[in-house]
Amino acid sequence: MNKVQLKIANPQKVEWYDSIPFIADLHCDQLLWDRDVLTEHEYGHVDVPRMQKANMALQVFSIVTKTPRGINIENNTAETDNITLLGIAQLRPFKTWFNLTERALNQCNEFHNAAENSKGQLRLITNKAELNQYIEDRAKNKLITAGMLGIEGAHALSNDLNNLAKLYTAGVRYIGITHFFDNEWAGSAHGVNKSGLTKKGISLIKKMNELKITVDLAHVSPTAIDDIFKLSNSPVIISHTGVQGVCNNRRNLSDKHLEEIGKRNGLVGIGLWETAVCGTNAEATAKSIRYVADKIGVTKVALGSDFDGAIGTHFDVTGLPLIVNALQKEHFTRAEIELILGGNIRNFFLENLPEGN
């Protein structure tokens, strides 16, 4: 299911690519798959050896706990679940088979174990102090890589707000309120009702703000996005998306919401797949990045690949130099490209993560 792409071999790099100080991406589903992130593979999109080849400093690993059968961007119910059978087939612990929070915690634990076993090559970032230290250390050793943890869909809380603290303790630092179906907290852009925040959803947003867990608007219904903006002034992200001004479909972000994210000093992660950008190459993604930069500023756009989702992206992580070439064709400067490729993600989390020690 996840062997959809072979890796790209040695795409042509601009001469300064390997000196970009901080390359980062907002969304990857690698933890869903039974694949050692410390070992290089001939399939899938992300692992530490390929991150090192791509000069990638930080990958946000987003946790998927449930997806419907017949998944689509128009209308899905919560009645079916692909991940139960996948977890059983992968011999995940029994407690994860029918409990979404346990699934999320298991994936968090997988990352913690990988970092512990990486001999210092992979770190988990959970606060500003850790991020600052990592930036300092990586300036001396470009082979160090890092990850952050996010969640795709607050149904991972198993309808219990108390589980938010458990996920925070496990390292989760952003949560997408919905995924492909409406849940207890809000309506999905791809659900049946596509409604706004529920009363429980209002409580969730307030608690996330208290803990400094960033709200991710990916897959959230337009009505629920409006509700979130009315409720909270905190900066938000949309971790992986396209924009309707370039690629007009229900999956993508409207100009209205794009502009509001910009006003709030948020961050828009542009994807590397066809539904997001109406194309299958780096040039299509660069076109959408140009649109966002022109609308709300170059400091508010980033990469949100959706690597290792059950889709085909333009390339795996080793293909990121192709984005640089495409951004040059869109007349971005080197300084702007360095922001888009990761500087904006670094700066956003330096501003919005919990303080740490």
mmCIF file of C-alpha atoms in Angstrom:
data_model
loop_
_atom_site.group_PDB
_atom_site.id
_atom_site.type_symbol
_atom_site.label_atom_id
_atom_site.label_comp_id
_atom_site.label_asym_id
_atom_site.label_seq_id
_atom_site.Cartn_x
_atom_site.Cartn_y
_atom_site.Cartn_z
ATOM 1 C CA MET A 1 0.000 0.000 0.000
ATOM 2 C CA ASN A 2 2.897 2.351 0.705
ATOM 3 C CA LYS A 3 5.274 1.068 -1.964
ATOM 4 C CA VAL A 4 3.961 3.521 -4.535
ATOM 5 C CA GLN A 5 7.209 5.257 -5.415
ATOM 6 C CA LEU A 6 10.844 4.431 -5.879
ATOM 7 C CA LYS A 7 13.295 7.038 -4.691
ATOM 8 C CA ILE A 8 14.724 9.640 -7.045
ATOM 9 C CA ALA A 9 18.433 9.233 -7.726
ATOM 10 C CA ASN A 10 20.551 12.382 -7.554
ATOM 11 C CA PRO A 11 18.350 15.194 -8.912
ATOM 12 C CA GLN A 12 20.429 18.133 -10.113
ATOM 13 C CA LYS A 13 21.151 20.576 -7.286
ATOM 14 C CA VAL A 14 21.891 24.270 -7.407
ATOM 15 C CA GLU A 15 25.414 24.766 -6.135
ATOM 16 C CA TRP A 16 24.265 26.241 -2.815
ATOM 17 C CA TYR A 17 21.570 23.667 -2.006
ATOM 18 C CA ASP A 18 23.673 21.746 0.529
ATOM 19 C CA SER A 19 24.471 24.991 2.366
ATOM 20 C CA ILE A 20 20.810 25.820 3.051
ATOM 21 C CA PRO A 21 20.870 25.978 6.862
ATOM 22 C CA PHE A 22 17.427 24.586 7.689
ATOM 23 C CA ILE A 23 15.291 22.517 5.314
ATOM 24 C CA ALA A 24 11.984 21.375 6.814
ATOM 25 C CA ASP A 25 8.573 19.961 5.947
ATOM 26 C CA LEU A 26 5.280 20.232 7.837
ATOM 27 C CA HIS A 27 3.632 16.873 7.151
ATOM 28 C CA CYS A 28 4.665 13.248 6.689
ATOM 29 C CA ASP A 29 2.783 10.019 7.536
ATOM 30 C CA GLN A 30 5.826 7.738 7.802
ATOM 31 C CA LEU A 31 4.908 6.505 11.302
ATOM 32 C CA LEU A 32 1.783 4.828 9.926
ATOM 33 C CA TRP A 33 3.887 2.233 8.140
ATOM 34 C CA ASP A 34 5.832 -0.727 9.462
ATOM 35 C CA ARG A 35 9.129 0.640 8.180
ATOM 36 C CA ASP A 36 12.249 1.470 10.180
ATOM 37 C CA VAL A 37 12.861 5.209 9.822
ATOM 38 C CA LEU A 38 16.570 4.686 10.569
ATOM 39 C CA THR A 39 17.102 2.437 7.534
ATOM 40 C CA GLU A 40 17.171 3.551 3.902
ATOM 41 C CA HIS A 41 14.455 1.973 1.761
ATOM 42 C CA GLU A 42 13.741 1.618 -1.935
ATOM 43 C CA TYR A 43 10.094 2.612 -1.423
ATOM 44 C CA GLY A 44 8.109 5.158 0.514
ATOM 45 C CA HIS A 45 9.264 8.734 0.846
ATOM 46 C CA VAL A 46 11.104 9.478 4.104
ATOM 47 C CA ASP A 47 13.758 7.853 6.273
ATOM 48 C CA VAL A 48 16.757 9.279 8.095
ATOM 49 C CA PRO A 49 19.391 8.292 5.502
ATOM 50 C CA ARG A 50 17.373 9.969 2.747
ATOM 51 C CA MET A 51 16.776 13.008 4.964
ATOM 52 C CA GLN A 52 20.533 13.261 5.368
ATOM 53 C CA LYS A 53 21.057 13.040 1.607
ATOM 54 C CA ALA A 54 18.478 15.794 1.144
ATOM 55 C CA ASN A 55 20.072 18.058 3.791
ATOM 56 C CA MET A 56 16.751 17.987 5.661
ATOM 57 C CA ALA A 57 16.906 19.371 9.178
ATOM 58 C CA LEU A 58 13.346 18.816 10.419
ATOM 59 C CA GLN A 59 10.406 16.639 9.389
ATOM 60 C CA VAL A 60 7.065 16.853 11.170
ATOM 61 C CA PHE A 61 5.765 13.296 11.534
ATOM 62 C CA SER A 62 1.976 13.374 11.630
ATOM 63 C CA ILE A 63 0.056 10.506 13.220
ATOM 64 C CA VAL A 64 -2.879 8.943 11.355
ATOM 65 C CA THR A 65 -5.281 6.888 13.488
ATOM 66 C CA LYS A 66 -8.314 6.344 11.236
ATOM 67 C CA THR A 67 -9.276 6.681 7.567
ATOM 68 C CA PRO A 68 -12.535 5.632 5.860
ATOM 69 C CA ARG A 69 -12.816 3.081 3.087
ATOM 70 C CA GLY A 70 -13.390 4.618 -0.323
ATOM 71 C CA ILE A 71 -11.658 7.773 0.861
ATOM 72 C CA ASN A 72 -12.441 10.881 -1.227
ATOM 73 C CA ILE A 73 -12.421 14.663 -0.875
ATOM 74 C CA GLU A 74 -16.191 15.148 -1.187
ATOM 75 C CA ASN A 75 -18.171 13.014 1.283
ATOM 76 C CA ASN A 76 -17.038 10.412 3.840
ATOM 77 C CA THR A 77 -18.607 8.869 6.923
ATOM 78 C CA ALA A 78 -16.860 7.664 10.082
ATOM 79 C CA GLU A 79 -18.400 4.186 9.902
ATOM 80 C CA THR A 80 -15.424 2.354 8.367
ATOM 81 C CA ASP A 81 -11.732 2.303 9.163
ATOM 82 C CA ASN A 82 -8.768 1.188 7.086
ATOM 83 C CA ILE A 83 -6.275 1.541 9.919
ATOM 84 C CA THR A 84 -7.671 -1.251 12.115
ATOM 85 C CA LEU A 85 -6.797 -3.947 9.586
ATOM 86 C CA LEU A 86 -3.491 -2.282 8.781
ATOM 87 C CA GLY A 87 -2.512 -2.268 12.460
ATOM 88 C CA ILE A 88 -3.483 -5.909 12.901
ATOM 89 C CA ALA A 89 -1.525 -6.888 9.781
ATOM 90 C CA GLN A 90 1.499 -4.990 11.106
ATOM 91 C CA LEU A 91 1.207 -6.813 14.467
ATOM 92 C CA ARG A 92 0.780 -3.586 16.380
ATOM 93 C CA PRO A 93 0.025 -4.089 20.119
ATOM 94 C CA PHE A 94 -3.470 -5.431 20.815
ATOM 95 C CA LYS A 95 -4.445 -2.326 22.801
ATOM 96 C CA THR A 96 -4.086 -0.264 19.598
ATOM 97 C CA TRP A 97 -6.477 -2.347 17.531
ATOM 98 C CA PHE A 98 -9.674 -0.719 18.758
ATOM 99 C CA ASN A 99 -8.496 2.383 20.628
ATOM 100 C CA LEU A 100 -7.519 5.458 18.629
ATOM 101 C CA THR A 101 -5.616 7.136 21.457
ATOM 102 C CA GLU A 102 -3.534 4.015 21.966
ATOM 103 C CA ARG A 103 -2.801 4.008 18.234
ATOM 104 C CA ALA A 104 -1.538 7.574 18.474
ATOM 105 C CA LEU A 105 0.556 6.856 21.554
ATOM 106 C CA ASN A 106 2.021 3.770 19.875
ATOM 107 C CA GLN A 107 3.198 5.853 16.929
ATOM 108 C CA CYS A 108 4.650 8.446 19.310
ATOM 109 C CA ASN A 109 6.496 5.622 21.065
ATOM 110 C CA GLU A 110 7.821 4.327 17.743
ATOM 111 C CA PHE A 111 9.411 7.721 17.116
ATOM 112 C CA HIS A 112 10.834 7.964 20.638
ATOM 113 C CA ASN A 113 12.418 4.519 20.183
ATOM 114 C CA ALA A 114 13.855 5.482 16.804
ATOM 115 C CA ALA A 115 15.422 8.627 18.245
ATOM 116 C CA GLU A 116 16.872 6.664 21.170
ATOM 117 C CA ASN A 117 18.346 4.045 18.819
ATOM 118 C CA SER A 118 19.691 6.535 16.255
ATOM 119 C CA LYS A 119 23.064 7.136 17.955
ATOM 120 C CA GLY A 120 22.346 10.853 18.005
ATOM 121 C CA GLN A 121 21.314 11.152 14.358
ATOM 122 C CA LEU A 122 17.603 11.757 15.061
ATOM 123 C CA ARG A 123 16.083 14.000 17.721
ATOM 124 C CA LEU A 124 12.575 14.777 18.883
ATOM 125 C CA ILE A 125 11.820 18.489 19.211
ATOM 126 C CA THR A 126 9.109 19.467 21.715
ATOM 127 C CA ASN A 127 9.988 23.004 22.854
ATOM 128 C CA LYS A 128 11.882 26.180 22.016
ATOM 129 C CA ALA A 129 14.912 25.278 24.100
ATOM 130 C CA GLU A 130 15.338 21.960 22.292
ATOM 131 C CA LEU A 131 14.892 23.610 18.911
ATOM 132 C CA ASN A 132 17.456 26.317 19.688
ATOM 133 C CA GLN A 133 19.951 23.721 20.902
ATOM 134 C CA TYR A 134 19.346 21.599 17.814
ATOM 135 C CA ILE A 135 19.924 24.558 15.488
ATOM 136 C CA GLU A 136 23.203 25.273 17.263
ATOM 137 C CA ASP A 137 24.316 21.633 17.127
ATOM 138 C CA ARG A 138 23.321 21.113 13.509
ATOM 139 C CA ALA A 139 25.420 24.081 12.429
ATOM 140 C CA LYS A 140 28.383 21.926 13.491
ATOM 141 C CA ASN A 141 27.091 18.580 12.172
ATOM 142 C CA LYS A 142 24.798 18.546 9.123
ATOM 143 C CA LEU A 143 24.103 14.817 9.503
ATOM 144 C CA ILE A 144 21.918 15.372 12.565
ATOM 145 C CA THR A 145 18.202 15.236 11.763
ATOM 146 C CA ALA A 146 15.114 15.951 13.830
ATOM 147 C CA GLY A 147 11.391 15.383 13.953
ATOM 148 C CA MET A 148 8.334 16.845 15.587
ATOM 149 C CA LEU A 149 5.050 15.027 16.217
ATOM 150 C CA GLY A 150 1.602 16.065 15.041
ATOM 151 C CA ILE A 151 -1.776 14.342 14.798
ATOM 152 C CA GLU A 152 -4.103 14.179 11.805
ATOM 153 C CA GLY A 153 -7.599 14.281 13.254
ATOM 154 C CA ALA A 154 -8.667 14.919 16.868
ATOM 155 C CA HIS A 155 -10.694 11.712 16.836
ATOM 156 C CA ALA A 156 -7.347 10.384 18.156
ATOM 157 C CA LEU A 157 -8.515 11.741 21.519
ATOM 158 C CA SER A 158 -11.210 9.031 21.638
ATOM 159 C CA ASN A 159 -13.854 11.622 22.515
ATOM 160 C CA ASP A 160 -12.084 12.442 25.801
ATOM 161 C CA LEU A 161 -10.433 15.827 26.293
ATOM 162 C CA ASN A 162 -8.353 14.351 29.130
ATOM 163 C CA ASN A 163 -6.380 12.411 26.519
ATOM 164 C CA LEU A 164 -4.954 15.689 25.208
ATOM 165 C CA ALA A 165 -2.549 15.809 28.149
ATOM 166 C CA LYS A 166 -1.356 12.255 27.394
ATOM 167 C CA LEU A 167 -0.589 13.176 23.799
ATOM 168 C CA TYR A 168 1.129 16.393 24.859
ATOM 169 C CA THR A 169 3.344 14.411 27.241
ATOM 170 C CA ALA A 170 4.159 12.024 24.380
ATOM 171 C CA GLY A 171 5.470 15.002 22.369
ATOM 172 C CA VAL A 172 2.554 15.996 20.111
ATOM 173 C CA ARG A 173 2.801 19.681 19.200
ATOM 174 C CA TYR A 174 0.169 20.194 16.515
ATOM 175 C CA ILE A 175 -3.232 18.613 15.981
ATOM 176 C CA GLY A 176 -5.442 18.717 12.923
ATOM 177 C CA ILE A 177 -8.971 18.978 14.295
ATOM 178 C CA THR A 178 -10.460 16.697 11.625
ATOM 179 C CA HIS A 179 -9.268 14.350 8.913
ATOM 180 C CA PHE A 180 -11.551 12.880 6.223
ATOM 181 C CA PHE A 181 -14.775 12.633 8.240
ATOM 182 C CA ASP A 182 -16.762 14.676 10.763
ATOM 183 C CA ASN A 183 -15.858 13.858 14.357
ATOM 184 C CA GLU A 184 -16.893 14.768 17.901
ATOM 185 C CA TRP A 185 -14.997 18.054 17.764
ATOM 186 C CA ALA A 186 -15.788 19.581 14.359
ATOM 187 C CA GLY A 187 -16.900 19.046 10.792
ATOM 188 C CA SER A 188 -14.496 17.916 8.080
ATOM 189 C CA ALA A 189 -14.275 19.499 4.648
ATOM 190 C CA HIS A 190 -14.772 15.945 3.377
ATOM 191 C CA GLY A 191 -17.424 14.791 5.826
ATOM 192 C CA VAL A 192 -21.196 14.430 5.572
ATOM 193 C CA ASN A 193 -22.330 17.501 7.505
ATOM 194 C CA LYS A 194 -19.262 19.720 7.098
ATOM 195 C CA SER A 195 -20.394 21.538 10.235
ATOM 196 C CA GLY A 196 -18.561 23.921 12.552
ATOM 197 C CA LEU A 197 -16.977 23.395 15.956
ATOM 198 C CA THR A 198 -19.065 21.466 18.463
ATOM 199 C CA LYS A 199 -19.239 22.535 22.118
ATOM 200 C CA LYS A 200 -16.552 19.958 22.834
ATOM 201 C CA GLY A 201 -14.548 21.340 19.929
ATOM 202 C CA ILE A 202 -14.615 24.806 21.478
ATOM 203 C CA SER A 203 -13.204 23.325 24.697
ATOM 204 C CA LEU A 204 -10.533 21.518 22.692
ATOM 205 C CA ILE A 205 -9.308 24.667 20.941
ATOM 206 C CA LYS A 206 -9.114 26.534 24.248
ATOM 207 C CA LYS A 207 -7.144 23.714 25.879
ATOM 208 C CA MET A 208 -4.784 23.425 22.926
ATOM 209 C CA ASN A 209 -4.067 27.141 23.172
ATOM 210 C CA GLU A 210 -3.300 26.760 26.889
ATOM 211 C CA LEU A 211 -0.825 23.953 26.214
ATOM 212 C CA LYS A 212 0.637 25.700 23.145
ATOM 213 C CA ILE A 213 -0.353 22.847 20.849
ATOM 214 C CA THR A 214 -0.716 24.446 17.429
ATOM 215 C CA VAL A 215 -4.057 24.108 15.642
ATOM 216 C CA ASP A 216 -3.747 22.568 12.167
ATOM 217 C CA LEU A 217 -6.547 23.546 9.759
ATOM 218 C CA ALA A 218 -5.840 20.814 7.192
ATOM 219 C CA HIS A 219 -9.058 18.962 6.253
ATOM 220 C CA VAL A 220 -11.198 21.198 8.520
ATOM 221 C CA SER A 221 -14.550 22.366 7.120
ATOM 222 C CA PRO A 222 -14.791 26.035 6.092
ATOM 223 C CA THR A 223 -17.453 26.604 8.764
ATOM 224 C CA ALA A 224 -15.234 25.128 11.466
ATOM 225 C CA ILE A 225 -12.292 27.249 10.265
ATOM 226 C CA ASP A 226 -14.500 30.317 10.671
ATOM 227 C CA ASP A 227 -15.406 29.172 14.184
ATOM 228 C CA ILE A 228 -11.749 28.667 15.108
ATOM 229 C CA PHE A 229 -10.891 32.154 13.900
ATOM 230 C CA LYS A 230 -13.724 33.644 15.975
ATOM 231 C CA LEU A 231 -12.624 31.744 19.061
ATOM 232 C CA SER A 232 -8.864 32.108 19.009
ATOM 233 C CA ASN A 233 -6.240 34.660 18.003
ATOM 234 C CA SER A 234 -3.348 32.196 18.214
ATOM 235 C CA PRO A 235 -1.293 31.571 15.076
ATOM 236 C CA VAL A 236 -2.375 28.448 13.175
ATOM 237 C CA ILE A 237 -0.933 26.265 10.463
ATOM 238 C CA ILE A 238 -2.461 24.389 7.602
ATOM 239 C CA SER A 239 0.102 21.644 7.392
ATOM 240 C CA HIS A 240 -0.545 20.245 3.914
ATOM 241 C CA THR A 241 -2.798 21.860 1.357
ATOM 242 C CA GLY A 242 -3.221 23.576 -1.971
ATOM 243 C CA VAL A 243 -5.000 26.843 -2.689
ATOM 244 C CA GLN A 244 -8.244 27.274 -4.578
ATOM 245 C CA GLY A 245 -6.828 30.271 -6.412
ATOM 246 C CA VAL A 246 -4.591 27.857 -8.331
ATOM 247 C CA CYS A 247 -6.308 24.469 -7.934
ATOM 248 C CA ASN A 248 -10.000 24.818 -7.154
ATOM 249 C CA ASN A 249 -11.401 21.853 -5.236
ATOM 250 C CA ARG A 250 -12.845 21.091 -1.811
ATOM 251 C CA ARG A 251 -9.475 19.895 -0.504
ATOM 252 C CA ASN A 252 -7.842 23.295 -0.902
ATOM 253 C CA LEU A 253 -7.786 26.600 0.950
ATOM 254 C CA SER A 254 -9.957 29.569 -0.038
ATOM 255 C CA ASP A 255 -8.493 33.055 -0.480
ATOM 256 C CA LYS A 256 -10.606 34.222 2.454
ATOM 257 C CA HIS A 257 -9.018 31.751 4.841
ATOM 258 C CA LEU A 258 -5.580 32.125 3.280
ATOM 259 C CA GLU A 259 -5.640 35.850 3.976
ATOM 260 C CA GLU A 260 -6.833 35.336 7.557
ATOM 261 C CA ILE A 261 -3.985 32.895 8.235
ATOM 262 C CA GLY A 262 -1.607 35.547 6.941
ATOM 263 C CA LYS A 263 -3.039 38.221 9.236
ATOM 264 C CA ARG A 264 -2.467 35.904 12.213
ATOM 265 C CA ASN A 265 1.184 35.174 11.338
ATOM 266 C CA GLY A 266 0.287 31.572 10.564
ATOM 267 C CA LEU A 267 1.898 29.192 8.117
ATOM 268 C CA VAL A 268 0.631 27.469 4.957
ATOM 269 C CA GLY A 269 2.262 24.179 3.926
ATOM 270 C CA ILE A 270 1.914 23.559 0.183
ATOM 271 C CA GLY A 271 1.694 19.938 -0.887
ATOM 272 C CA LEU A 272 3.538 17.743 -3.361
ATOM 273 C CA TRP A 273 0.606 15.820 -4.836
ATOM 274 C CA GLU A 274 -1.795 16.322 -7.711
ATOM 275 C CA THR A 275 -5.029 17.152 -5.866
ATOM 276 C CA ALA A 276 -3.246 19.887 -3.951
ATOM 277 C CA VAL A 277 -1.543 21.661 -6.847
ATOM 278 C CA CYS A 278 -3.243 20.397 -10.040
ATOM 279 C CA GLY A 279 0.012 18.977 -11.317
ATOM 280 C CA THR A 280 2.521 16.217 -10.724
ATOM 281 C CA ASN A 281 5.847 18.033 -10.636
ATOM 282 C CA ALA A 282 7.858 20.591 -8.678
ATOM 283 C CA GLU A 283 6.755 23.375 -11.006
ATOM 284 C CA ALA A 284 3.108 22.856 -10.030
ATOM 285 C CA THR A 285 3.965 23.128 -6.330
ATOM 286 C CA ALA A 286 6.134 26.197 -6.963
ATOM 287 C CA LYS A 287 3.223 27.888 -8.746
ATOM 288 C CA SER A 288 1.021 27.471 -5.667
ATOM 289 C CA ILE A 289 3.839 28.666 -3.408
ATOM 290 C CA ARG A 290 4.142 31.795 -5.569
ATOM 291 C CA TYR A 291 0.397 32.402 -5.224
ATOM 292 C CA VAL A 292 0.548 32.192 -1.418
ATOM 293 C CA ALA A 293 3.644 34.383 -1.212
ATOM 294 C CA ASP A 294 2.004 37.044 -3.361
ATOM 295 C CA LYS A 295 -1.210 36.930 -1.313
ATOM 296 C CA ILE A 296 0.105 36.886 2.269
ATOM 297 C CA GLY A 297 3.900 37.165 2.105
ATOM 298 C CA VAL A 298 6.873 34.906 1.534
ATOM 299 C CA THR A 299 7.407 34.445 5.294
ATOM 300 C CA LYS A 300 4.106 32.577 5.647
ATOM 301 C CA VAL A 301 4.515 29.722 3.151
ATOM 302 C CA ALA A 302 6.340 26.416 3.548
ATOM 303 C CA LEU A 303 6.455 22.819 2.346
ATOM 304 C CA GLY A 304 3.687 20.446 3.453
ATOM 305 C CA SER A 305 4.521 17.444 1.327
ATOM 306 C CA ASP A 306 2.213 14.694 2.642
ATOM 307 C CA PHE A 307 5.137 12.308 2.190
ATOM 308 C CA ASP A 308 4.200 8.705 2.977
ATOM 309 C CA GLY A 309 0.487 9.329 2.828
ATOM 310 C CA ALA A 310 -1.345 6.697 0.797
ATOM 311 C CA ILE A 311 -0.905 8.860 -2.304
ATOM 312 C CA GLY A 312 1.768 9.481 -4.888
ATOM 313 C CA THR A 313 3.808 12.628 -4.297
ATOM 314 C CA HIS A 314 5.953 14.209 -7.002
ATOM 315 C CA PHE A 315 9.051 12.557 -5.540
ATOM 316 C CA ASP A 316 10.510 11.343 -2.268
ATOM 317 C CA VAL A 317 12.514 13.531 0.102
ATOM 318 C CA THR A 318 15.668 13.251 -2.019
ATOM 319 C CA GLY A 319 13.837 15.152 -4.757
ATOM 320 C CA LEU A 320 13.606 18.394 -2.780
ATOM 321 C CA PRO A 321 16.353 20.056 -4.868
ATOM 322 C CA LEU A 322 13.819 20.031 -7.708
ATOM 323 C CA ILE A 323 11.707 22.448 -5.661
ATOM 324 C CA VAL A 324 14.628 24.873 -5.512
ATOM 325 C CA ASN A 325 14.976 24.795 -9.301
ATOM 326 C CA ALA A 326 11.233 25.365 -9.717
ATOM 327 C CA LEU A 327 11.196 28.249 -7.218
ATOM 328 C CA GLN A 328 14.017 29.918 -9.116
ATOM 329 C CA LYS A 329 11.836 29.797 -12.237
ATOM 330 C CA GLU A 330 9.169 31.618 -10.195
ATOM 331 C CA HIS A 331 11.770 34.357 -9.577
ATOM 332 C CA PHE A 332 12.228 33.823 -5.863
ATOM 333 C CA THR A 333 15.598 34.970 -4.511
ATOM 334 C CA ARG A 334 17.982 32.662 -2.677
ATOM 335 C CA ALA A 335 17.033 34.244 0.651
ATOM 336 C CA GLU A 336 13.336 33.717 -0.093
ATOM 337 C CA ILE A 337 13.917 30.120 -1.161
ATOM 338 C CA GLU A 338 15.737 29.402 2.104
ATOM 339 C CA LEU A 339 12.697 30.699 4.010
ATOM 340 C CA ILE A 340 10.261 28.615 1.947
ATOM 341 C CA LEU A 341 12.395 25.464 2.184
ATOM 342 C CA GLY A 342 12.452 25.546 5.976
ATOM 343 C CA GLY A 343 13.358 28.899 7.477
ATOM 344 C CA ASN A 344 9.699 29.800 7.909
ATOM 345 C CA ILE A 345 8.961 26.527 9.741
ATOM 346 C CA ARG A 346 11.971 27.073 11.998
ATOM 347 C CA ASN A 347 10.875 30.624 12.784
ATOM 348 C CA PHE A 348 7.233 29.679 13.367
ATOM 349 C CA PHE A 349 8.063 27.010 15.930
ATOM 350 C CA LEU A 350 10.739 29.149 17.606
ATOM 351 C CA GLU A 351 7.896 31.581 18.228
ATOM 352 C CA ASN A 352 5.065 29.174 19.050
ATOM 353 C CA LEU A 353 6.422 26.055 20.777
ATOM 354 C CA PRO A 354 6.326 25.817 24.584
ATOM 355 C CA GLU A 355 9.352 27.425 26.222
ATOM 356 C CA GLY A 356 11.123 24.371 27.643
ATOM 357 C CA ASN A 357 14.023 24.571 30.084
#
